[in-house]
PDB file of C-alpha atoms and ligand atoms in Angstrom:
ATOM      1  CA  UNK A 573     -10.316  -7.437 -13.259  1.00 46.00           C
ATOM      2  CA  UNK A 574     -12.370 -10.403 -13.592  1.00 52.00           C
ATOM      3  CA  UNK A 575     -14.054 -10.569  -9.922  1.00 67.00           C
ATOM      4  CA  UNK A 576     -13.674  -8.620  -7.002  1.00 85.00           C
ATOM      5  CA  UNK A 577     -11.038  -8.534  -4.125  1.00 95.00           C
ATOM      6  CA  UNK A 578     -11.322 -11.539  -1.675  1.00 96.00           C
ATOM      7  CA  UNK A 579      -8.959 -10.089   0.924  1.00 97.00           C
ATOM      8  CA  UNK A 580      -9.827  -6.792   2.209  1.00 97.00           C
ATOM      9  CA  UNK A 581      -8.222  -4.562   4.823  1.00 95.00           C
ATOM     10  CA  UNK A 582      -9.805  -4.778   8.306  1.00 94.00           C
ATOM     11  CA  UNK A 583     -12.579  -2.277   8.963  1.00 91.00           C
ATOM     12  CA  UNK A 584     -10.018  -0.605  12.108  1.00 90.00           C
ATOM     13  CA  UNK A 585      -7.756  -0.098   8.667  1.00 93.00           C
ATOM     14  CA  UNK A 586     -10.874   1.266   6.804  1.00 94.00           C
ATOM     15  CA  UNK A 587     -12.092   3.601   9.879  1.00 91.00           C
ATOM     16  CA  UNK A 588      -8.345   5.049  10.301  1.00 90.00           C
ATOM     17  CA  UNK A 589      -8.280   5.909   6.673  1.00 92.00           C
ATOM     18  CA  UNK A 590     -11.800   7.659   6.614  1.00 91.00           C
ATOM     19  CA  UNK A 591     -10.888   9.800   9.547  1.00 89.00           C
ATOM     20  CA  UNK A 592      -7.309  10.682   8.102  1.00 89.00           C
ATOM     21  CA  UNK A 593      -5.506   8.573  10.439  1.00 89.00           C
ATOM     22  CA  UNK A 594      -3.265   6.443   8.503  1.00 92.00           C
ATOM     23  CA  UNK A 595       0.455   7.009   7.598  1.00 92.00           C
ATOM     24  CA  UNK A 596       1.060   8.089   4.205  1.00 93.00           C
ATOM     25  CA  UNK A 597       2.202   4.361   2.611  1.00 94.00           C
ATOM     26  CA  UNK A 598      -0.661   2.844   4.530  1.00 95.00           C
ATOM     27  CA  UNK A 599      -3.196   5.219   3.120  1.00 96.00           C
ATOM     28  CA  UNK A 600      -1.756   4.745  -0.492  1.00 97.00           C
ATOM     29  CA  UNK A 601      -1.959   0.875   0.028  1.00 97.00           C
ATOM     30  CA  UNK A 602      -5.912   1.546   1.283  1.00 97.00           C
ATOM     31  CA  UNK A 603      -6.037   3.753  -1.733  1.00 97.00           C
ATOM     32  CA  UNK A 604      -5.075   1.346  -4.416  1.00 97.00           C
ATOM     33  CA  UNK A 605      -7.454  -1.350  -3.053  1.00 98.00           C
ATOM     34  CA  UNK A 606     -10.430   1.205  -2.426  1.00 97.00           C
ATOM     35  CA  UNK A 607     -10.032   1.932  -6.592  1.00 96.00           C
ATOM     36  CA  UNK A 608     -10.995  -1.642  -7.363  1.00 96.00           C
ATOM     37  CA  UNK A 609     -13.309  -2.563  -4.206  1.00 96.00           C
ATOM     38  CA  UNK A 610     -16.725  -0.938  -3.998  1.00 95.00           C
ATOM     39  CA  UNK A 611     -17.531  -3.005  -0.785  1.00 95.00           C
ATOM     40  CA  UNK A 612     -14.644  -1.025   1.072  1.00 96.00           C
ATOM     41  CA  UNK A 613     -15.740   2.369  -0.545  1.00 95.00           C
ATOM     42  CA  UNK A 614     -18.854   1.732   0.999  1.00 93.00           C
ATOM     43  CA  UNK A 615     -17.470   1.028   4.605  1.00 91.00           C
ATOM     44  CA  UNK A 616     -15.246   4.110   4.018  1.00 92.00           C
ATOM     45  CA  UNK A 617     -17.995   6.336   3.351  1.00 91.00           C
ATOM     46  CA  UNK A 618     -19.932   5.091   6.296  1.00 86.00           C
ATOM     47  CA  UNK A 619     -16.928   5.888   8.443  1.00 81.00           C
ATOM     48  CA  UNK A 620     -16.263   9.300   6.821  1.00 82.00           C
ATOM     49  CA  UNK A 621     -20.170   9.909   7.722  1.00 77.00           C
ATOM     50  CA  UNK A 622     -19.727   9.053  11.329  1.00 71.00           C
ATOM     51  CA  UNK A 623     -16.665  11.214  11.599  1.00 66.00           C
ATOM     52  CA  UNK A 624     -18.657  13.771  10.513  1.00 62.00           C
ATOM     53  CA  UNK A 625     -21.491  13.497  12.889  1.00 63.00           C
ATOM     54  CA  UNK A 626     -18.750  13.554  15.734  1.00 62.00           C
ATOM     55  CA  UNK A 627     -17.133  16.310  14.390  1.00 58.00           C
ATOM     56  CA  UNK A 628     -20.681  18.193  14.388  1.00 59.00           C
ATOM     57  CA  UNK A 629     -21.214  17.132  18.346  1.00 62.00           C
ATOM     58  CA  UNK A 630     -17.935  18.847  19.411  1.00 60.00           C
ATOM     59  CA  UNK A 631     -17.753  21.972  21.212  1.00 56.00           C
ATOM     60  CA  UNK A 632     -17.439  24.759  18.617  1.00 59.00           C
ATOM     61  CA  UNK A 633     -13.673  25.771  18.167  1.00 57.00           C
ATOM     62  CA  UNK A 634     -12.681  29.627  18.562  1.00 63.00           C
ATOM     63  CA  UNK A 635     -11.644  30.264  14.756  1.00 63.00           C
ATOM     64  CA  UNK A 636      -9.171  33.188  13.587  1.00 68.00           C
ATOM     65  CA  UNK A 637     -11.192  36.246  12.253  1.00 69.00           C
ATOM     66  CA  UNK A 638     -10.134  35.581   8.525  1.00 72.00           C
ATOM     67  CA  UNK A 639     -10.279  31.805   8.759  1.00 67.00           C
ATOM     68  CA  UNK A 640     -13.266  31.870   6.040  1.00 68.00           C
ATOM     69  CA  UNK A 641     -11.622  33.974   3.779  1.00 74.00           C
ATOM     70  CA  UNK A 642      -8.579  31.686   3.849  1.00 69.00           C
ATOM     71  CA  UNK A 643     -10.725  28.950   3.192  1.00 64.00           C
ATOM     72  CA  UNK A 644     -12.494  30.383   0.593  1.00 67.00           C
ATOM     73  CA  UNK A 645      -9.502  31.445  -1.167  1.00 70.00           C
ATOM     74  CA  UNK A 646      -7.806  27.893  -0.900  1.00 61.00           C
ATOM     75  CA  UNK A 647     -10.982  26.951  -2.974  1.00 60.00           C
ATOM     76  CA  UNK A 648      -9.792  29.048  -5.537  1.00 63.00           C
ATOM     77  CA  UNK A 649      -6.521  27.806  -5.959  1.00 58.00           C
ATOM     78  CA  UNK A 650      -5.760  25.609  -8.946  1.00 54.00           C
ATOM     79  CA  UNK A 651      -5.502  21.940  -8.377  1.00 53.00           C
ATOM     80  CA  UNK A 652      -2.132  20.550  -8.674  1.00 59.00           C
ATOM     81  CA  UNK A 653      -1.772  19.493 -12.111  1.00 68.00           C
ATOM     82  CA  UNK A 654      -1.649  15.740 -12.740  1.00 67.00           C
ATOM     83  CA  UNK A 655       1.235  14.045 -13.955  1.00 70.00           C
ATOM     84  CA  UNK A 656       1.080  13.713 -17.945  1.00 74.00           C
ATOM     85  CA  UNK A 657      -0.051   9.914 -18.651  1.00 69.00           C
ATOM     86  CA  UNK A 658       2.886   9.659 -21.034  1.00 71.00           C
ATOM     87  CA  UNK A 659       5.098  10.267 -18.229  1.00 76.00           C
ATOM     88  CA  UNK A 660       3.892   7.359 -15.984  1.00 80.00           C
ATOM     89  CA  UNK A 661       5.988   4.182 -16.314  1.00 80.00           C
ATOM     90  CA  UNK A 662       3.985   0.878 -16.830  1.00 85.00           C
ATOM     91  CA  UNK A 663       3.790  -1.665 -14.369  1.00 90.00           C
ATOM     92  CA  UNK A 664       4.862  -4.070 -16.984  1.00 87.00           C
ATOM     93  CA  UNK A 665       4.607  -4.939 -20.508  1.00 87.00           C
ATOM     94  CA  UNK A 666       0.843  -3.718 -21.140  1.00 88.00           C
ATOM     95  CA  UNK A 667      -0.031  -3.451 -17.341  1.00 91.00           C
ATOM     96  CA  UNK A 668      -1.238   0.015 -16.778  1.00 90.00           C
ATOM     97  CA  UNK A 669      -0.024   1.756 -13.471  1.00 92.00           C
ATOM     98  CA  UNK A 670      -3.252   1.956 -10.709  1.00 94.00           C
ATOM     99  CA  UNK A 671      -4.417   5.680 -10.658  1.00 92.00           C
ATOM    100  CA  UNK A 672      -3.309   6.036  -6.959  1.00 93.00           C
ATOM    101  CA  UNK A 673       0.340   5.204  -7.932  1.00 94.00           C
ATOM    102  CA  UNK A 674       0.266   7.814 -10.842  1.00 91.00           C
ATOM    103  CA  UNK A 675       2.324  10.642  -9.074  1.00 89.00           C
ATOM    104  CA  UNK A 676       4.536   8.367  -6.930  1.00 92.00           C
ATOM    105  CA  UNK A 677       6.266   5.784  -8.789  1.00 92.00           C
ATOM    106  CA  UNK A 678       9.199   6.947 -10.807  1.00 87.00           C
ATOM    107  CA  UNK A 679      10.893   3.755 -11.433  1.00 76.00           C
ATOM    108  CA  UNK A 680      12.860   2.017 -12.871  1.00 86.00           C
ATOM    109  CA  UNK A 681      12.811  -1.667 -11.524  1.00 91.00           C
ATOM    110  CA  UNK A 682      15.724  -2.320  -9.393  1.00 92.00           C
ATOM    111  CA  UNK A 683      17.316  -5.944  -9.577  1.00 92.00           C
ATOM    112  CA  UNK A 684      17.177  -7.239  -6.144  1.00 88.00           C
ATOM    113  CA  UNK A 685      17.830 -11.198  -6.322  1.00 87.00           C
ATOM    114  CA  UNK A 686      16.698 -13.802  -8.873  1.00 89.00           C
ATOM    115  CA  UNK A 687      13.399 -13.426  -9.744  1.00 92.00           C
ATOM    116  CA  UNK A 688      12.659 -10.405  -7.519  1.00 92.00           C
ATOM    117  CA  UNK A 689      13.195  -6.713  -8.477  1.00 93.00           C
ATOM    118  CA  UNK A 690      11.567  -3.461  -6.373  1.00 93.00           C
ATOM    119  CA  UNK A 691      10.908  -0.010  -7.069  1.00 94.00           C
ATOM    120  CA  UNK A 692      11.136   2.255  -3.704  1.00 91.00           C
ATOM    121  CA  UNK A 693       8.670   4.760  -3.285  1.00 92.00           C
ATOM    122  CA  UNK A 694       9.787   8.111  -1.560  1.00 82.00           C
ATOM    123  CA  UNK A 695       6.445   9.513  -0.217  1.00 87.00           C
ATOM    124  CA  UNK A 696       5.891  13.129   1.444  1.00 83.00           C
ATOM    125  CA  UNK A 697       4.455  12.207   5.016  1.00 77.00           C
ATOM    126  CA  UNK A 698       5.971   8.812   5.417  1.00 76.00           C
ATOM    127  CA  UNK A 699       6.500   8.349   8.958  1.00 84.00           C
ATOM    128  CA  UNK A 700       9.806   6.959  10.547  1.00 84.00           C
ATOM    129  CA  UNK A 701      10.816   3.430   9.702  1.00 84.00           C
ATOM    130  CA  UNK A 702       7.959   3.286   7.270  1.00 89.00           C
ATOM    131  CA  UNK A 703       9.007   1.751   3.752  1.00 90.00           C
ATOM    132  CA  UNK A 704       6.803   1.881   0.820  1.00 94.00           C
ATOM    133  CA  UNK A 705       7.860  -0.309  -2.364  1.00 93.00           C
ATOM    134  CA  UNK A 706       6.550  -1.964  -5.415  1.00 96.00           C
ATOM    135  CA  UNK A 707       8.044  -5.697  -5.606  1.00 95.00           C
ATOM    136  CA  UNK A 708       7.664  -8.028  -8.536  1.00 95.00           C
ATOM    137  CA  UNK A 709       8.549 -11.606  -7.888  1.00 95.00           C
ATOM    138  CA  UNK A 710       8.843 -14.088 -10.866  1.00 96.00           C
ATOM    139  CA  UNK A 711       6.161 -16.802 -11.123  1.00 96.00           C
ATOM    140  CA  UNK A 712       7.248 -19.699  -8.678  1.00 93.00           C
ATOM    141  CA  UNK A 713       9.961 -17.567  -6.970  1.00 91.00           C
ATOM    142  CA  UNK A 714       9.627 -17.750  -3.022  1.00 87.00           C
ATOM    143  CA  UNK A 715      10.278 -14.567  -0.791  1.00 82.00           C
ATOM    144  CA  UNK A 716      12.824 -15.616   2.233  1.00 76.00           C
ATOM    145  CA  UNK A 717      10.540 -16.508   5.126  1.00 75.00           C
ATOM    146  CA  UNK A 718       9.987 -13.508   7.571  1.00 74.00           C
ATOM    147  CA  UNK A 719       8.341 -12.123  10.539  1.00 74.00           C
ATOM    148  CA  UNK A 720       7.344  -8.542  11.477  1.00 71.00           C
ATOM    149  CA  UNK A 721       7.844  -5.782  14.128  1.00 75.00           C
ATOM    150  CA  UNK A 722       5.246  -3.669  13.010  1.00 81.00           C
ATOM    151  CA  UNK A 723       2.438  -3.837  10.325  1.00 85.00           C
ATOM    152  CA  UNK A 724       2.645  -4.631   7.015  1.00 90.00           C
ATOM    153  CA  UNK A 725       0.175  -4.197   4.357  1.00 94.00           C
ATOM    154  CA  UNK A 726       0.389  -5.609   0.824  1.00 96.00           C
ATOM    155  CA  UNK A 727      -1.977  -4.834  -2.106  1.00 98.00           C
ATOM    156  CA  UNK A 728      -1.688  -7.200  -4.713  1.00 97.00           C
ATOM    157  CA  UNK A 729      -1.349  -5.406  -8.422  1.00 97.00           C
ATOM    158  CA  UNK A 730      -0.886  -8.149 -10.760  1.00 96.00           C
ATOM    159  CA  UNK A 731      -0.469 -12.035 -10.891  1.00 96.00           C
ATOM    160  CA  UNK A 732      -1.017 -14.045  -7.276  1.00 96.00           C
ATOM    161  CA  UNK A 733       0.927 -14.888  -4.438  1.00 96.00           C
ATOM    162  CA  UNK A 734       0.172 -17.260  -1.479  1.00 94.00           C
ATOM    163  CA  UNK A 735       1.237 -17.858   1.718  1.00 91.00           C
ATOM    164  CA  UNK A 736      -0.202 -19.907   4.785  1.00 89.00           C
ATOM    165  CA  UNK A 737      -2.841 -17.307   5.145  1.00 90.00           C
ATOM    166  CA  UNK A 738      -4.011 -17.871   1.975  1.00 93.00           C
ATOM    167  CA  UNK A 739      -3.857 -16.938  -1.970  1.00 96.00           C
ATOM    168  CA  UNK A 740      -3.935 -13.157  -2.876  1.00 97.00           C
ATOM    169  CA  UNK A 741      -4.984 -11.855  -6.389  1.00 97.00           C
ATOM    170  CA  UNK A 742      -5.142  -8.547  -7.815  1.00 96.00           C
ATOM    171  CA  UNK A 743      -6.677  -5.933  -5.887  1.00 97.00           C
ATOM    172  CA  UNK A 744      -6.583  -8.118  -2.412  1.00 98.00           C
ATOM    173  CA  UNK A 745      -4.822  -6.802   0.558  1.00 97.00           C
ATOM    174  CA  UNK A 746      -2.703  -9.046   3.065  1.00 95.00           C
ATOM    175  CA  UNK A 747      -2.364  -7.610   6.536  1.00 93.00           C
ATOM    176  CA  UNK A 748       0.450  -8.860   8.621  1.00 88.00           C
ATOM    177  CA  UNK A 749       0.974  -7.369  12.070  1.00 84.00           C
ATOM    178  CA  UNK A 750       4.100  -7.549  14.833  1.00 77.00           C
ATOM    179  CA  UNK A 751       4.268 -11.562  15.591  1.00 74.00           C
ATOM    180  CA  UNK A 752       2.938 -12.898  12.178  1.00 79.00           C
ATOM    181  CA  UNK A 753       5.527 -15.314  10.384  1.00 79.00           C
ATOM    182  CA  UNK A 754       5.047 -16.008   6.626  1.00 81.00           C
ATOM    183  CA  UNK A 755       6.913 -17.001   3.449  1.00 85.00           C
ATOM    184  CA  UNK A 756       4.933 -15.522   0.467  1.00 90.00           C
ATOM    185  CA  UNK A 757       5.453 -17.337  -3.007  1.00 93.00           C
ATOM    186  CA  UNK A 758       4.392 -16.344  -6.378  1.00 95.00           C
ATOM    187  CA  UNK A 759       1.988 -18.486  -8.127  1.00 96.00           C
ATOM    188  CA  UNK A 760       2.696 -19.825 -11.446  1.00 95.00           C
ATOM    189  CA  UNK A 761       1.952 -17.859 -14.677  1.00 93.00           C
ATOM    190  CA  UNK A 762       2.325 -14.052 -14.563  1.00 94.00           C
ATOM    191  CA  UNK A 763       5.141 -12.240 -12.172  1.00 95.00           C
ATOM    192  CA  UNK A 764       3.560 -11.047  -8.839  1.00 97.00           C
ATOM    193  CA  UNK A 765       3.261  -7.423  -8.488  1.00 97.00           C
ATOM    194  CA  UNK A 766       2.465  -6.111  -5.484  1.00 97.00           C
ATOM    195  CA  UNK A 767       2.562  -2.508  -3.412  1.00 97.00           C
ATOM    196  CA  UNK A 768       3.747  -3.101  -0.002  1.00 95.00           C
ATOM    197  CA  UNK A 769       4.139  -0.916   3.377  1.00 94.00           C
ATOM    198  CA  UNK A 770       6.207  -2.140   5.997  1.00 90.00           C
ATOM    199  CA  UNK A 771       6.715  -0.270   9.520  1.00 85.00           C
ATOM    200  CA  UNK A 772       9.436  -1.601  11.376  1.00 72.00           C
ATOM    201  CA  UNK A 773      12.600  -3.533  10.166  1.00 66.00           C
ATOM    202  CA  UNK A 774      11.195  -7.511   9.210  1.00 64.00           C
ATOM    203  CA  UNK A 775      12.880 -10.024  11.066  1.00 65.00           C
ATOM    204  CA  UNK A 776      14.687 -12.525   8.705  1.00 63.00           C
ATOM    205  CA  UNK A 777      15.022 -16.015   9.136  1.00 62.00           C
ATOM    206  CA  UNK A 778      18.055 -17.977   7.674  1.00 64.00           C
ATOM    207  CA  UNK A 779      21.410 -16.833   6.568  1.00 61.00           C
ATOM    208  CA  UNK A 780      20.291 -16.168   2.864  1.00 60.00           C
ATOM    209  CA  UNK A 781      17.156 -14.347   4.012  1.00 65.00           C
ATOM    210  CA  UNK A 782      19.949 -11.982   6.307  1.00 63.00           C
ATOM    211  CA  UNK A 783      22.022 -11.327   2.956  1.00 62.00           C
ATOM    212  CA  UNK A 784      19.030 -10.093   0.894  1.00 62.00           C
ATOM    213  CA  UNK A 785      17.741  -7.917   3.959  1.00 66.00           C
ATOM    214  CA  UNK A 786      19.841  -5.127   2.979  1.00 67.00           C
ATOM    215  CA  UNK A 787      19.157  -5.392  -0.768  1.00 63.00           C
ATOM    216  CA  UNK A 788      15.427  -5.681  -0.259  1.00 64.00           C
ATOM    217  CA  UNK A 789      15.810  -2.553   2.052  1.00 65.00           C
ATOM    218  CA  UNK A 790      13.357  -3.792   4.722  1.00 63.00           C
TER     219      UNK A 790
HETATM  220 ZN1   ZN B 575     -12.293  -4.323  -0.143  1.00 56.52          ZN
END
């Protein structure tokens, strides 16, 4: 990457991540950003430190007599085997899949509309109404204008897109809350590939957008 990300998740999101309070989908988007953002890794580590201090200040809990043995036994258990690199699909020609996505993207890309394709991710622990997917938008293509009923987090993996809030390049995170309206456009050059998590159905505007909504699955 030629530069670090410019758009970062809010501190609220980073601290919730540090505390393990994010949904599986949101945590995946944040982890994908953290992999390329030393600034947010530092904020998250600070949040983890604060969380640890708060835990220490809590009254000691009564533990089962065998709790220590069980915790030690878990340390001896083999870690889950990572997926072999050859089994991880590429994001695109010559584009490696970001490490946090290695075990959750099984592909293939599915056509949604001219210039738009998608890979749906099924995450263990996703909350009801949460949708997690990779979206590939051809250069210059426009997504339907839409609003949000819940939070939407997007991390750009390749290419760039812009909307009324700014221009987002590789590693950048766009955070949209209920009430936000936007119409992302993929910048010219290479296809824009993003990891997106949405909570709640999107509010699509216009007939074409409403026709596309079931295809996008959002
Ligand atoms: Zn960051």
